[in-house]
């Protein structure tokens, strides 16, 4: 008879390559939340998220914006007295929620991540104007005007190219990607 | 002798379904839920076939595991059936292109969701192929 896997175990499997200790080692000391520069934008603090995962509150965790607000500064990972790689856990939760297709509506993160990866695979480098539509309309007309002003300023100073640039040896780069992701013609 | 199958997949619901299909067909199935545990189990035990997922851990890590198996003298002859939901997860990167196997000596690939009949067919044909190959070697 199979025993049903707990949410905490599922996350542990997604994090199997993490160099940190398992998240079940959490002491609930709150150092991660206290040190997190993005905590004020999160609906649950990192400490609460770890507590919720260990207690099996899967729906609450997946519905939260915590891991999508993570700025990946790794301050929590560095300071965690239990040696948990908390920033890596945030990435694991992002992957898990995209895999299961269960995340908050209207988040910038998932769409932004997909556009970014697609852009890198297509051209080998980042081109900001293509990424802009994923977030530019989120802050109302004033935000839009502000973004456009910044972009114009950058363009006038030659910091933002008008057309996307491709890297040299793009074909070799794509072959390399295909070695990692087995889609397309075998290399 | 009972045929032993190893399954490495991080989706517990999918594993439960596939395991029950295979067990009904009289195969004995062991499961690991991540590549690290899976590789350890493969090295410790003796398995006739591996069912391998691609998208695990940080990304397409099943591919890395398949390549590791190909380099392992003890494991490289073991047939591998790759069962993947890769297309569903990252097809936005490569619209309309096919997913391909060929990571190990004998492998095949099916995409999730898998029809039970197709799964059993692939499993038995891979096992038969491996058996045939084994008998050819000494002669």
Coordinates of C-alpha atoms in Angstrom, one line a residue:
Chain A
X1 CA 0.0 0.0 0.0
X2 CA 1.4 3.4 -1.0
X3 CA 1.6 6.1 1.6
X4 CA 0.5 9.4 0.0
X5 CA 3.4 11.9 -0.3
X6 CA 3.2 15.0 1.8
X7 CA 3.6 18.5 0.3
X8 CA 6.8 19.0 2.2
X9 CA 8.2 15.8 0.6
X10 CA 7.1 16.9 -2.9
X11 CA 9.0 20.2 -2.4
X12 CA 12.0 18.3 -1.0
X13 CA 12.1 16.2 -4.2
X14 CA 11.9 19.3 -6.4
X15 CA 14.8 20.7 -4.3
X16 CA 16.8 17.5 -4.3
X17 CA 19.9 19.2 -5.8
X18 CA 19.9 22.0 -3.2
X19 CA 23.1 22.3 -1.1
X20 CA 21.2 23.4 2.0
X21 CA 19.6 21.4 4.7
X22 CA 16.1 20.1 4.3
X23 CA 13.3 22.6 5.1
X24 CA 12.0 20.4 7.8
X25 CA 15.1 21.6 9.8
X26 CA 13.5 25.1 10.1
X27 CA 13.5 26.5 13.7
X28 CA 10.8 29.1 12.8
X29 CA 13.2 31.8 14.2
X30 CA 12.1 34.4 11.6
X31 CA 15.6 35.5 10.6
X32 CA 14.7 35.0 6.9
X33 CA 11.6 37.2 7.3
X34 CA 13.4 39.9 9.3
X35 CA 16.2 40.1 6.8
X36 CA 14.1 39.9 3.6
X37 CA 14.0 43.2 1.7
X38 CA 10.9 42.1 -0.2
X39 CA 8.9 40.9 2.8
X40 CA 6.6 43.9 2.8
X41 CA 5.3 42.9 -0.7
X42 CA 4.6 39.3 0.3
X43 CA 1.3 38.1 1.6
X44 CA 3.1 35.5 3.8
X45 CA 6.6 36.0 5.0
X46 CA 9.3 33.4 4.2
X47 CA 9.1 32.0 7.7
X48 CA 5.4 31.5 7.4
X49 CA 5.8 29.9 4.0
X50 CA 8.2 27.3 5.4
X51 CA 5.8 26.7 8.3
X52 CA 2.9 26.2 5.9
X53 CA 4.9 23.8 3.7
X54 CA 5.9 21.7 6.7
X55 CA 2.4 21.7 8.0
X56 CA 1.0 20.6 4.5
X57 CA -1.0 23.7 3.6
X58 CA -0.4 23.2 -0.1
X59 CA -3.3 25.4 -1.4
X60 CA -2.3 28.4 0.8
X61 CA 1.3 28.1 -0.3
X62 CA 0.5 27.9 -4.0
X63 CA -2.0 30.8 -3.8
X64 CA 0.6 33.1 -2.1
X65 CA 2.6 35.7 -3.9
X66 CA 5.6 35.2 -1.6
X67 CA 7.9 33.3 -3.9
X68 CA 7.0 35.5 -6.9
X69 CA 8.0 38.6 -4.9
X70 CA 11.4 37.1 -4.0
X71 CA 14.2 39.3 -5.4
X72 CA 16.7 36.4 -5.1
X73 CA 19.1 38.4 -3.0
X74 CA 20.0 35.3 -1.0
X75 CA 20.2 37.2 2.3
X76 CA 17.9 34.7 3.9
X77 CA 20.0 31.8 2.7
X78 CA 23.2 33.4 4.0
X79 CA 21.7 34.2 7.4
X80 CA 19.6 31.0 8.1
X81 CA 20.9 29.4 11.3
X82 CA 19.5 26.1 10.2
X83 CA 21.5 26.2 6.9
X84 CA 18.4 26.0 4.6
X85 CA 18.8 27.4 1.1
X86 CA 15.6 29.5 1.3
X87 CA 16.2 31.4 -1.9
X88 CA 16.5 28.0 -3.7
X89 CA 13.2 27.0 -2.1
X90 CA 11.6 30.1 -3.6
X91 CA 12.8 29.0 -7.0
X92 CA 11.6 25.5 -6.3
X93 CA 8.1 26.9 -5.5
X94 CA 8.1 29.0 -8.6
X95 CA 8.9 25.9 -10.7
X96 CA 6.4 23.8 -8.8
X97 CA 3.5 26.2 -9.2
X98 CA 4.2 26.7 -12.9
X99 CA 4.4 22.9 -13.4
X100 CA 1.1 22.4 -11.6
X101 CA -0.4 25.5 -13.3
X102 CA -1.6 26.7 -9.9
X103 CA -0.6 30.3 -9.1
X104 CA -2.3 33.6 -8.4
X105 CA -4.0 35.3 -11.3
X106 CA -2.4 38.4 -12.8
X107 CA 1.1 37.8 -11.5
X108 CA 4.0 39.3 -13.6
X109 CA 6.4 36.5 -12.7
X110 CA 5.2 33.5 -14.6
X111 CA 4.6 35.3 -17.9
X112 CA 7.9 37.3 -17.5
X113 CA 9.9 34.1 -16.9
X114 CA 8.4 32.4 -20.0
X115 CA 9.1 35.4 -22.2
X116 CA 12.6 35.8 -20.9
X117 CA 13.5 32.1 -21.5
X118 CA 12.0 32.1 -24.9
X119 CA 13.9 35.3 -25.8
X120 CA 17.2 33.9 -24.7
X121 CA 16.7 30.6 -26.6
X122 CA 15.7 32.5 -29.8
X123 CA 18.4 35.3 -29.8
X124 CA 20.9 34.3 -27.2
X125 CA 20.6 37.6 -25.3
X126 CA 18.1 39.8 -23.5
X127 CA 16.2 42.6 -25.2
X128 CA 14.3 44.7 -22.8
X129 CA 11.6 46.1 -25.1
X130 CA 10.3 42.6 -25.8
X131 CA 10.0 41.9 -22.1
X132 CA 8.2 45.2 -21.3
X133 CA 4.7 44.2 -22.3
X134 CA 4.7 41.5 -19.5
X135 CA 4.7 44.3 -16.8
X136 CA 4.3 47.7 -18.4
X137 CA 0.5 47.9 -18.2
X138 CA 0.4 46.7 -14.5
X139 CA 0.8 50.2 -12.9
X140 CA -1.9 52.1 -14.7
X141 CA -1.4 55.0 -17.2
X142 CA 1.0 56.9 -15.0
X143 CA 3.2 53.9 -14.7
X144 CA 3.1 53.4 -18.5
X145 CA 4.2 57.0 -19.1
X146 CA 7.0 56.7 -16.5
X147 CA 8.3 53.5 -18.2
X148 CA 8.2 55.1 -21.6
X149 CA 10.1 58.2 -20.3
X150 CA 12.8 55.9 -18.8
X151 CA 13.0 53.9 -22.1
X152 CA 13.3 57.1 -24.2
X153 CA 16.0 58.4 -22.0
X154 CA 17.9 55.2 -22.2
X155 CA 17.5 55.0 -26.0
X156 CA 18.8 58.6 -26.4
X157 CA 21.9 57.8 -24.4
X158 CA 22.4 54.7 -26.5
X159 CA 21.8 52.3 -23.6
X160 CA 18.8 50.6 -25.2
X161 CA 19.1 49.3 -28.8
X162 CA 16.2 50.0 -31.2
X163 CA 16.4 46.5 -32.7
X164 CA 17.2 43.2 -30.9
X165 CA 20.7 42.0 -31.4
X166 CA 21.7 38.4 -31.8
X167 CA 24.8 36.8 -30.5
X168 CA 27.6 35.4 -32.7
X169 CA 27.4 31.6 -33.2
X170 CA 23.6 31.5 -32.5
X171 CA 23.4 28.1 -34.2
X172 CA 25.9 26.6 -31.9
X173 CA 24.2 28.1 -28.9
X174 CA 20.9 26.6 -30.0
X175 CA 22.5 23.2 -30.4
X176 CA 23.8 23.5 -26.9
X177 CA 20.3 24.3 -25.6
X178 CA 19.1 21.2 -27.5
X179 CA 21.6 19.1 -25.7
X180 CA 20.0 20.2 -22.4
X181 CA 16.3 20.1 -23.6
X182 CA 15.6 17.2 -26.0
X183 CA 13.2 19.0 -28.3
X184 CA 13.8 19.5 -32.1
X185 CA 16.3 17.6 -34.2
X186 CA 18.7 15.4 -32.2
X187 CA 22.2 16.8 -32.1
Chain B
X1 CA 11.9 -14.7 -12.3
X2 CA 9.9 -11.6 -11.7
X3 CA 10.7 -8.6 -14.0
X4 CA 11.9 -5.7 -11.9
X5 CA 11.1 -2.2 -13.1
X6 CA 12.5 1.1 -11.6
X7 CA 10.5 4.3 -12.0
X8 CA 12.0 7.7 -11.4
X9 CA 9.4 10.5 -11.5
X10 CA 8.7 13.4 -9.1
X11 CA 4.9 13.4 -9.7
X12 CA 3.4 11.2 -7.0
X13 CA -0.1 10.9 -8.6
X14 CA 1.3 9.9 -12.0
X15 CA 3.6 7.4 -10.3
X16 CA 0.7 5.8 -8.4
X17 CA -1.3 5.4 -11.6
X18 CA 1.6 3.9 -13.7
X19 CA 2.7 1.7 -10.8
X20 CA -0.8 0.1 -10.4
X21 CA -1.0 -0.6 -14.2
X22 CA 2.4 -2.3 -14.2
X23 CA 1.7 -4.3 -11.0
X24 CA -1.5 -5.6 -12.5
X25 CA 0.5 -6.9 -15.4
X26 CA 2.8 -8.8 -12.9
X27 CA 5.8 -6.5 -13.0
X28 CA 7.4 -5.6 -9.7
X29 CA 7.9 -1.8 -9.5
X30 CA 10.3 0.2 -7.3
X31 CA 10.0 4.0 -7.2
X32 CA 12.3 7.0 -6.6
X33 CA 11.0 10.5 -6.7
X34 CA 14.2 12.3 -7.6
X35 CA 17.2 11.6 -9.8
X36 CA 19.6 11.3 -6.9
X37 CA 17.7 8.6 -5.0
X38 CA 16.9 7.0 -8.3
X39 CA 20.5 6.6 -9.4
X40 CA 21.5 5.3 -6.0
X41 CA 18.7 2.7 -6.2
X42 CA 19.7 1.7 -9.7
X43 CA 23.3 1.1 -8.5
X44 CA 22.3 -0.8 -5.5
X45 CA 19.7 -3.1 -7.1
X46 CA 19.3 -5.0 -10.3
X47 CA 16.6 -3.7 -12.6
X48 CA 15.4 -4.9 -16.0
X49 CA 13.9 -1.6 -17.2
X50 CA 13.9 2.0 -16.2
X51 CA 10.9 4.4 -16.6
X52 CA 12.3 7.9 -16.5
X53 CA 10.8 11.3 -16.3
X54 CA 12.6 14.3 -17.8
X55 CA 11.4 17.4 -16.0
X56 CA 12.6 17.0 -12.4
X57 CA 14.5 19.2 -10.0
X58 CA 15.8 22.4 -11.6
X59 CA 14.7 21.5 -15.1
X60 CA 15.4 18.7 -17.7
X61 CA 17.4 16.7 -15.2
X62 CA 16.1 13.4 -16.4
X63 CA 18.3 14.0 -19.5
X64 CA 21.4 14.4 -17.3
X65 CA 20.5 11.2 -15.5
X66 CA 20.1 9.3 -18.8
X67 CA 23.5 10.5 -19.9
X68 CA 25.0 9.4 -16.6
X69 CA 23.4 5.9 -17.1
X70 CA 24.9 5.7 -20.6
X71 CA 28.4 6.2 -19.2
X72 CA 27.9 3.7 -16.4
X73 CA 29.3 0.3 -17.5
X74 CA 26.8 -1.6 -15.3
X75 CA 23.7 0.3 -16.3
X76 CA 24.3 1.3 -19.9
X77 CA 22.7 -1.8 -21.4
X78 CA 19.5 -1.4 -19.3
X79 CA 16.5 -0.4 -21.5
X80 CA 15.0 3.0 -20.6
X81 CA 11.5 4.2 -21.4
X82 CA 11.3 7.9 -21.1
X83 CA 7.8 9.1 -20.1
X84 CA 7.7 12.9 -20.2
X85 CA 5.3 15.8 -20.0
X86 CA 8.1 18.0 -21.5
X87 CA 6.1 19.3 -24.4
X88 CA 3.3 20.5 -22.1
X89 CA 5.8 22.3 -19.8
X90 CA 8.2 23.9 -22.2
X91 CA 6.9 23.5 -25.7
X92 CA 6.4 27.3 -25.8
X93 CA 10.2 27.4 -26.5
X94 CA 10.0 25.1 -29.5
X95 CA 6.5 25.2 -31.1
X96 CA 5.6 22.2 -33.2
X97 CA 9.0 20.4 -32.8
X98 CA 9.3 16.8 -31.7
X99 CA 10.8 15.5 -28.5
X100 CA 13.6 13.0 -29.1
X101 CA 15.2 10.2 -27.0
X102 CA 18.5 8.5 -27.9
X103 CA 20.3 9.1 -24.6
X104 CA 21.1 5.4 -23.9
X105 CA 21.8 2.2 -25.8
X106 CA 18.2 1.2 -25.8
X107 CA 15.6 3.8 -25.2
X108 CA 12.2 4.9 -26.2
X109 CA 10.0 7.9 -25.5
X110 CA 6.3 8.3 -24.8
X111 CA 4.6 11.5 -23.8
X112 CA 2.3 12.0 -20.9
X113 CA -0.6 11.2 -20.6
X114 CA 0.2 7.6 -21.5
X115 CA -2.4 5.0 -22.6
X116 CA -2.1 1.9 -20.4
X117 CA -2.1 -0.4 -23.4
X118 CA 0.6 1.6 -25.2
X119 CA 2.7 1.6 -22.0
X120 CA 2.5 -2.1 -21.6
X121 CA 3.3 -2.7 -25.2
X122 CA 6.4 -0.4 -25.0
X123 CA 7.5 -2.0 -21.8
X124 CA 7.3 -5.6 -23.1
X125 CA 8.9 -4.7 -26.5
X126 CA 11.9 -3.0 -24.8
X127 CA 12.3 -5.9 -22.4
X128 CA 12.2 -8.4 -25.3
X129 CA 14.7 -6.3 -27.3
X130 CA 17.1 -6.2 -24.3
X131 CA 16.7 -10.0 -23.8
X132 CA 17.5 -10.6 -27.5
X133 CA 20.6 -8.4 -27.2
X134 CA 21.8 -10.2 -24.1
X135 CA 21.5 -13.6 -25.8
X136 CA 23.4 -12.4 -28.9
X137 CA 26.4 -11.2 -27.0
X138 CA 27.9 -14.6 -25.9
X139 CA 27.3 -16.2 -29.3

